[in-house]
């Protein structure tokens, strides 16, 4: 199925901004205010004039009142570096789950592009895939949709190796959005925290499906690990199925609590929810979009 975003939905996205709680150094002018004084359009403050300053920014009205040379300072509009790290491991291969993740990535990418932020899409599984740098401007979303549509889910999950590779490459610090089911046998907490240690602001989008948390088949069955290919024969009873469900919910709750403890963003994006509602409502409540 071709990946698409509804035109009316795109129009709604144009009124949203990606919210970063921290200031990051941008490279280009953009439709946002960074916490840096420069040559923007919105007045911010004054400071004393020093030799070598651009005399065009002297506030002559203040000079008449105070008989002092003061320089007008402005909030400088800069692009926010946004990294959308999307899990393409085999555990994401369920069509509904993978489409959900890619549509959320596309929507967030569009918000960034519409406001001239610098967006990079980074597929990962056991390591990093080829990064997608769409450029600037909302017209690039069509290329982004094509490239996301071309992604295939395969390979084993290794969050530690993937995020280690991401952090080791020379890049500007910014906002890192990790879109994944976080089903890594080694645990997702330490790799996710590593991004924060390297100076990035982190937001985890936990993509979940009923197939992850529920077992609807009872009796003697052979379970297959979709990533490793290993099998195990077990007798699935209602009690065992309930225990599996509780274990999955505990996993999700532990990830949410971990993110809250370290002040990392977190939202659960279940495939039972329309992704448009997740983006427009849940992200707003999570203070990721405004």
Short mmCIF file of C-alpha atoms in Angstrom, two decimals:
data_model
loop_
_atom_site.label_atom_id
_atom_site.label_comp_id
_atom_site.label_asym_id
_atom_site.label_seq_id
_atom_site.Cartn_x
_atom_site.Cartn_y
_atom_site.Cartn_z
CA UNK A 1 0.00 0.00 0.00
CA UNK A 2 1.38 3.40 -0.98
CA UNK A 3 2.13 5.67 1.95
CA UNK A 4 0.03 8.83 1.86
CA UNK A 5 -1.07 11.67 4.12
CA UNK A 6 -4.48 13.28 3.68
CA UNK A 7 -4.37 16.85 2.35
CA UNK A 8 -6.67 18.19 5.11
CA UNK A 9 -4.44 16.54 7.71
CA UNK A 10 -1.35 18.17 6.18
CA UNK A 11 -3.09 21.53 6.38
CA UNK A 12 -3.71 21.00 10.11
CA UNK A 13 -0.05 20.06 10.61
CA UNK A 14 1.08 23.40 9.18
CA UNK A 15 -0.32 25.14 12.26
CA UNK A 16 1.84 23.03 14.59
CA UNK A 17 5.46 23.54 15.65
CA UNK A 18 7.86 20.99 17.01
CA UNK A 19 8.54 22.04 20.61
CA UNK A 20 12.03 21.75 22.03
CA UNK A 21 12.61 22.47 25.70
CA UNK A 22 16.23 23.37 25.00
CA UNK A 23 18.02 25.69 22.60
CA UNK A 24 20.15 24.13 19.88
CA UNK A 25 22.43 25.91 17.44
CA UNK A 26 20.94 26.03 13.96
CA UNK A 27 22.57 26.74 10.64
CA UNK A 28 19.80 28.46 8.68
CA UNK A 29 16.97 30.91 9.21
CA UNK A 30 13.73 29.17 10.06
CA UNK A 31 10.20 29.79 11.30
CA UNK A 32 11.05 29.51 15.01
CA UNK A 33 12.75 31.60 17.69
CA UNK A 34 15.96 30.27 19.15
CA UNK A 35 17.32 31.45 22.49
CA UNK A 36 20.07 33.39 20.80
CA UNK A 37 20.37 37.08 20.15
CA UNK A 38 21.00 37.92 16.52
CA UNK A 39 19.58 39.63 13.46
CA UNK A 40 16.04 38.32 13.58
CA UNK A 41 12.84 40.31 13.34
CA UNK A 42 11.49 40.24 16.89
CA UNK A 43 12.99 42.72 19.35
CA UNK A 44 14.39 41.10 22.50
CA UNK A 45 16.62 43.44 24.53
CA UNK A 46 19.33 46.14 24.57
CA UNK A 47 23.01 46.04 25.36
CA UNK A 48 25.70 48.72 25.46
CA UNK A 49 27.30 49.57 22.13
CA UNK A 50 30.90 48.38 21.70
CA UNK A 51 33.47 49.36 19.07
CA UNK A 52 33.01 47.20 16.01
CA UNK A 53 29.26 46.62 16.48
CA UNK A 54 27.00 47.24 13.49
CA UNK A 55 25.92 50.88 13.89
CA UNK A 56 22.71 50.11 11.96
CA UNK A 57 21.38 48.40 15.10
CA UNK A 58 21.91 51.41 17.38
CA UNK A 59 18.66 52.50 19.01
CA UNK A 60 18.73 56.26 18.28
CA UNK A 61 15.47 56.88 20.14
CA UNK A 62 17.02 55.42 23.29
CA UNK A 63 20.10 57.59 22.69
CA UNK A 64 17.95 60.72 22.65
CA UNK A 65 16.30 59.74 25.93
CA UNK A 66 19.31 58.36 27.79
CA UNK A 67 22.29 59.92 25.99
CA UNK A 68 23.78 56.41 25.73
CA UNK A 69 24.56 54.26 22.72
CA UNK A 70 22.52 51.08 23.03
CA UNK A 71 22.35 48.24 20.55
CA UNK A 72 18.99 46.68 19.72
CA UNK A 73 19.04 42.86 20.10
CA UNK A 74 16.64 40.52 18.36
CA UNK A 75 15.62 36.92 18.81
CA UNK A 76 17.27 35.07 15.98
CA UNK A 77 15.13 32.59 14.07
CA UNK A 78 17.04 29.36 13.48
CA UNK A 79 16.31 25.88 12.27
CA UNK A 80 16.00 23.07 14.82
CA UNK A 81 17.96 19.88 14.07
CA UNK A 82 15.36 17.08 14.23
CA UNK A 83 16.39 13.43 13.93
CA UNK A 84 13.63 10.89 13.35
CA UNK A 85 15.07 7.45 14.15
CA UNK A 86 12.67 4.80 12.86
CA UNK A 87 12.92 1.12 13.76
CA UNK A 88 12.96 -1.13 10.67
CA UNK A 89 13.79 -4.41 12.45
CA UNK A 90 11.77 -7.55 11.74
CA UNK A 91 9.67 -7.13 14.90
CA UNK A 92 8.18 -4.08 13.17
CA UNK A 93 7.18 -6.14 10.10
CA UNK A 94 3.50 -6.36 11.05
CA UNK A 95 1.90 -4.23 8.33
CA UNK A 96 -0.30 -2.17 10.66
CA UNK A 97 2.58 -1.45 13.05
CA UNK A 98 5.12 -0.56 10.35
CA UNK A 99 2.67 1.70 8.51
CA UNK A 100 1.77 3.39 11.81
CA UNK A 101 5.44 4.11 12.54
CA UNK A 102 6.14 5.43 9.05
CA UNK A 103 3.06 7.66 8.97
CA UNK A 104 3.95 9.18 12.34
CA UNK A 105 7.49 9.79 11.06
CA UNK A 106 6.11 11.39 7.89
CA UNK A 107 3.76 13.66 9.86
CA UNK A 108 6.51 14.86 12.20
CA UNK A 109 8.82 15.35 9.24
CA UNK A 110 6.19 17.51 7.53
CA UNK A 111 5.80 19.72 10.61
CA UNK A 112 9.56 20.26 10.64
CA UNK A 113 9.80 20.87 6.90
CA UNK A 114 6.88 23.31 6.94
CA UNK A 115 8.78 25.50 9.41
CA UNK A 116 12.15 25.12 7.67
CA UNK A 117 13.70 22.96 10.38
CA UNK A 118 16.55 20.61 9.45
CA UNK A 119 15.02 17.11 9.47
CA UNK A 120 16.94 13.84 9.09
CA UNK A 121 15.26 10.42 8.95
CA UNK A 122 17.47 7.62 10.29
CA UNK A 123 16.31 4.00 9.78
CA UNK A 124 17.86 1.46 12.14
CA UNK A 125 17.72 -2.23 13.12
CA UNK A 126 20.97 -3.96 14.10
CA UNK A 127 22.74 -0.74 13.08
CA UNK A 128 21.99 2.40 11.13
CA UNK A 129 20.53 2.34 7.65
CA UNK A 130 20.99 5.00 5.00
CA UNK A 131 20.00 8.39 6.36
CA UNK A 132 17.40 10.43 4.49
CA UNK A 133 18.00 14.18 4.26
CA UNK A 134 14.98 15.64 2.46
CA UNK A 135 16.18 19.25 2.47
CA UNK A 136 14.03 22.21 3.53
CA UNK A 137 10.47 23.19 2.75
CA UNK A 138 7.17 21.34 2.92
CA UNK A 139 7.25 20.46 -0.79
CA UNK A 140 9.88 17.83 0.04
CA UNK A 141 7.30 15.69 1.85
CA UNK A 142 6.44 13.81 -1.35
CA UNK A 143 10.01 12.57 -1.64
CA UNK A 144 9.95 11.64 2.05
CA UNK A 145 6.79 9.57 1.56
CA UNK A 146 8.38 7.73 -1.35
CA UNK A 147 11.51 6.95 0.64
CA UNK A 148 9.59 5.83 3.71
CA UNK A 149 7.38 3.67 1.50
CA UNK A 150 10.48 1.98 0.10
CA UNK A 151 11.70 0.87 3.54
CA UNK A 152 11.46 -2.82 4.45
CA UNK A 153 11.37 -4.26 7.96
CA UNK A 154 14.06 -6.89 8.46
CA UNK A 155 16.97 -7.88 10.67
CA UNK A 156 17.40 -8.06 14.42
CA UNK A 157 16.96 -5.20 16.86
CA UNK A 158 20.09 -3.79 18.47
CA UNK A 159 19.26 -0.42 19.96
CA UNK A 160 22.61 -0.16 21.71
CA UNK A 161 24.63 -0.60 18.52
CA UNK A 162 22.30 1.58 16.44
CA UNK A 163 22.27 4.51 18.83
CA UNK A 164 26.00 4.12 19.49
CA UNK A 165 26.61 4.50 15.74
CA UNK A 166 24.26 7.49 15.64
CA UNK A 167 26.00 9.22 18.56
CA UNK A 168 29.49 8.52 17.24
CA UNK A 169 28.92 10.38 13.98
CA UNK A 170 29.73 14.05 13.90
CA UNK A 171 26.45 15.94 13.83
CA UNK A 172 24.73 18.88 15.49
CA UNK A 173 22.91 18.13 18.72
CA UNK A 174 19.18 18.43 18.44
CA UNK A 175 15.87 16.72 19.04
CA UNK A 176 15.99 12.90 18.63
CA UNK A 177 12.67 11.13 18.15
CA UNK A 178 13.01 7.35 18.44
CA UNK A 179 10.05 5.54 16.81
CA UNK A 180 10.15 1.87 17.79
CA UNK A 181 8.40 -1.03 19.50
CA UNK A 182 11.46 -1.14 21.82
CA UNK A 183 11.43 -4.95 21.79
CA UNK A 184 15.13 -5.38 22.38
CA UNK A 185 16.18 -8.33 24.59
CA UNK A 186 19.03 -6.20 25.98
CA UNK A 187 16.58 -3.53 27.10
CA UNK A 188 15.97 -0.07 25.58
CA UNK A 189 16.73 2.16 28.56
CA UNK A 190 20.52 2.56 28.42
CA UNK A 191 20.71 3.14 24.64
CA UNK A 192 17.95 5.76 24.79
CA UNK A 193 19.63 7.50 27.72
CA UNK A 194 22.90 7.55 25.74
CA UNK A 195 21.34 10.02 23.29
CA UNK A 196 20.64 12.40 26.16
CA UNK A 197 24.18 11.98 27.50
CA UNK A 198 25.48 13.11 24.10
CA UNK A 199 23.50 16.35 24.37
CA UNK A 200 20.35 15.49 22.43
CA UNK A 201 16.81 16.05 23.63
CA UNK A 202 15.04 12.70 23.41
CA UNK A 203 11.44 11.73 22.69
CA UNK A 204 10.43 8.04 22.58
CA UNK A 205 7.42 6.99 20.51
CA UNK A 206 6.42 3.50 21.60
CA UNK A 207 4.60 1.77 18.73
CA UNK A 208 2.52 -1.15 20.00
CA UNK A 209 0.07 -3.68 18.60
CA UNK A 210 -2.44 -6.15 20.03
CA UNK A 211 -0.29 -8.94 18.57
CA UNK A 212 2.56 -7.83 20.84
CA UNK A 213 0.55 -8.06 24.05
CA UNK A 214 -2.17 -10.68 23.46
CA UNK A 215 -2.09 -14.40 22.72
CA UNK A 216 -5.34 -15.67 21.19
CA UNK A 217 -4.18 -19.22 20.46
CA UNK A 218 -4.34 -21.83 23.20
CA UNK A 219 -3.00 -25.35 23.57
CA UNK A 220 0.32 -26.78 22.42
CA UNK A 221 1.93 -24.31 20.01
CA UNK A 222 5.35 -23.62 18.58
CA UNK A 223 6.49 -20.04 19.08
CA UNK A 224 8.82 -18.47 16.54
CA UNK A 225 11.11 -15.54 17.34
CA UNK A 226 10.59 -13.47 14.21
CA UNK A 227 14.01 -11.84 14.47
CA UNK A 228 16.29 -14.72 15.45
CA UNK A 229 14.35 -17.62 13.95
CA UNK A 230 14.52 -19.60 17.20
CA UNK A 231 11.50 -21.74 18.13
CA UNK A 232 10.08 -23.01 21.40
CA UNK A 233 7.23 -25.45 22.01
CA UNK A 234 4.95 -24.44 24.89
CA UNK A 235 1.46 -25.16 26.21
CA UNK A 236 -0.46 -21.88 26.13
CA UNK A 237 -3.11 -21.76 28.82
CA UNK A 238 -5.40 -18.81 29.64
CA UNK A 239 -3.23 -18.19 32.71
CA UNK A 240 -0.05 -18.15 30.59
CA UNK A 241 -1.66 -15.80 28.06
CA UNK A 242 -2.69 -13.46 30.89
CA UNK A 243 0.83 -13.55 32.31
CA UNK A 244 2.22 -12.65 28.88
CA UNK A 245 -0.14 -9.68 28.66
CA UNK A 246 0.87 -8.49 32.15
CA UNK A 247 4.56 -8.82 31.27
CA UNK A 248 4.14 -6.73 28.13
CA UNK A 249 2.22 -4.01 29.95
CA UNK A 250 4.92 -3.98 32.64
CA UNK A 251 7.52 -3.53 29.89
CA UNK A 252 5.61 -0.54 28.49
CA UNK A 253 5.08 0.96 31.95
CA UNK A 254 8.76 0.56 32.82
CA UNK A 255 9.79 2.40 29.65
CA UNK A 256 7.35 5.22 30.38
CA UNK A 257 8.59 5.50 33.98
CA UNK A 258 12.21 5.48 32.84
CA UNK A 259 11.54 8.34 30.43
CA UNK A 260 9.72 10.31 33.12
CA UNK A 261 12.57 9.76 35.59
CA UNK A 262 15.15 11.20 33.20
CA UNK A 263 12.81 13.84 31.75
CA UNK A 264 12.70 12.25 28.33
CA UNK A 265 9.56 12.55 26.24
CA UNK A 266 7.40 9.43 25.91
CA UNK A 267 4.16 8.53 24.20
CA UNK A 268 2.56 5.20 23.43
CA UNK A 269 1.26 4.96 19.87
CA UNK A 270 -0.95 1.88 19.60
CA UNK A 271 -2.07 0.84 16.14
CA UNK A 272 -5.68 0.72 17.39
CA UNK A 273 -5.61 4.52 17.50
CA UNK A 274 -5.80 6.52 14.24
CA UNK A 275 -2.32 7.97 13.78
CA UNK A 276 -3.86 11.37 13.01
CA UNK A 277 -5.33 11.45 16.53
CA UNK A 278 -1.99 10.47 18.02
CA UNK A 279 -0.21 13.29 16.22
CA UNK A 280 -2.83 16.00 16.76
CA UNK A 281 -3.94 15.15 20.30
CA UNK A 282 -1.51 12.91 22.11
CA UNK A 283 1.59 14.77 20.95
CA UNK A 284 0.07 18.07 22.01
CA UNK A 285 -0.64 16.72 25.48
CA UNK A 286 2.93 15.41 25.61
CA UNK A 287 4.23 18.90 24.78
CA UNK A 288 5.99 17.70 21.66
CA UNK A 289 3.89 19.72 19.24
CA UNK A 290 2.22 23.06 19.85
#
